[in-house]
Amino acid sequence: MVRYAERPVGGALHNMSAPPRTRIEVRPLRRGAAPGDESASPAPPGADSGMILLATVSLSHLIRRSFPPYRDVGADGRNPVWEASGTPWEGAASCANLRLCVLVALSEQALNESQPPDLRALRRLAGLSVEGLEEAWLAHARRLRPEDHRLPPFGLVRPVDLTEPEESVLETSTARAVIIVSRSAGSLFIRGRAPVLPDYTRPLGPVRLYGFADGGYSHD
């Protein structure tokens, strides 16, 4: 029979009095302020991950710019009205889904921004069903190429409270605005996703798009 020499266990326990320590340092992807710069303004949402503001989009503003007679009225702005009649606006007010009609007309204009708004487009759209109008928006949005408008592969979308937004801070390109809205769902913008419909049952509130400042975006 083999017998093992007994060894005191005190020495082994003594060695565990100072166990190894692991240090983990987390460095968020952010652009820090210069040393001693105490005048920096608070970072916008997304800035702590290296994202910057790319666009502020208000479809309601673009609709009013292209189709001035359109208004959202009422306590909560839910009631769309058309405050004009006669050529070339004749028939616009008869559109049963007025907000959706002007939204589709705006998406059609986005396909050729070099031309003035087609004021007769609403007359053509007035007779379409809701399903027909929705499909028209999606068809127009599918024809717009995000890669042609320097938009990122993905971004962060946040609603913004701009009751009377200054025109100087708003996106002026109808095409870019339609692309951003049609390829956003929840808080995410995804350039390669299939277009979706915005919630046209209520006024179209402004949103801001944040993305990474990488100096340019590749064409897929």
JSON list of C-alpha atoms in Angstrom, two decimals, residues 26 40 50 52 58 60 65 67 72 84-85 91 99 103 116 121 143 148 158 165-166 174 203:
[
{"chain": "A", "resi": 26, "resn": "VAL", "atom": "CA", "xyz": [-14.34, 50.61, -20.93]},
{"chain": "A", "resi": 40, "resn": "ALA", "atom": "CA", "xyz": [-18.66, 72.77, -24.72]},
{"chain": "A", "resi": 50, "resn": "GLY", "atom": "CA", "xyz": [-19.67, 58.90, -31.82]},
{"chain": "A", "resi": 52, "resn": "ILE", "atom": "CA", "xyz": [-23.62, 63.28, -35.07]},
{"chain": "A", "resi": 58, "resn": "SER", "atom": "CA", "xyz": [-40.26, 67.66, -41.24]},
{"chain": "A", "resi": 60, "resn": "SER", "atom": "CA", "xyz": [-45.31, 68.57, -42.73]},
{"chain": "A", "resi": 65, "resn": "ARG", "atom": "CA", "xyz": [-43.94, 74.38, -48.93]},
{"chain": "A", "resi": 67, "resn": "PHE", "atom": "CA", "xyz": [-48.88, 72.58, -51.35]},
{"chain": "A", "resi": 72, "resn": "ASP", "atom": "CA", "xyz": [-53.55, 70.37, -40.04]},
{"chain": "A", "resi": 84, "resn": "ALA", "atom": "CA", "xyz": [-58.21, 76.81, -51.50]},
{"chain": "A", "resi": 85, "resn": "SER", "atom": "CA", "xyz": [-60.33, 75.94, -54.49]},
{"chain": "A", "resi": 91, "resn": "GLY", "atom": "CA", "xyz": [-60.51, 68.40, -56.70]},
{"chain": "A", "resi": 99, "resn": "ARG", "atom": "CA", "xyz": [-53.14, 63.83, -45.63]},
{"chain": "A", "resi": 103, "resn": "LEU", "atom": "CA", "xyz": [-47.96, 62.68, -48.73]},
{"chain": "A", "resi": 116, "resn": "PRO", "atom": "CA", "xyz": [-41.75, 72.41, -59.51]},
{"chain": "A", "resi": 121, "resn": "ALA", "atom": "CA", "xyz": [-51.15, 65.54, -58.87]},
{"chain": "A", "resi": 143, "resn": "ARG", "atom": "CA", "xyz": [-37.34, 54.27, -56.71]},
{"chain": "A", "resi": 148, "resn": "ASP", "atom": "CA", "xyz": [-27.22, 58.72, -54.07]},
{"chain": "A", "resi": 158, "resn": "ARG", "atom": "CA", "xyz": [-35.36, 60.58, -32.64]},
{"chain": "A", "resi": 165, "resn": "PRO", "atom": "CA", "xyz": [-39.09, 75.00, -36.66]},
{"chain": "A", "resi": 166, "resn": "GLU", "atom": "CA", "xyz": [-36.71, 77.42, -38.31]},
{"chain": "A", "resi": 174, "resn": "THR", "atom": "CA", "xyz": [-37.62, 66.16, -50.51]},
{"chain": "A", "resi": 203, "resn": "PRO", "atom": "CA", "xyz": [-49.75, 65.05, -38.16]}
]
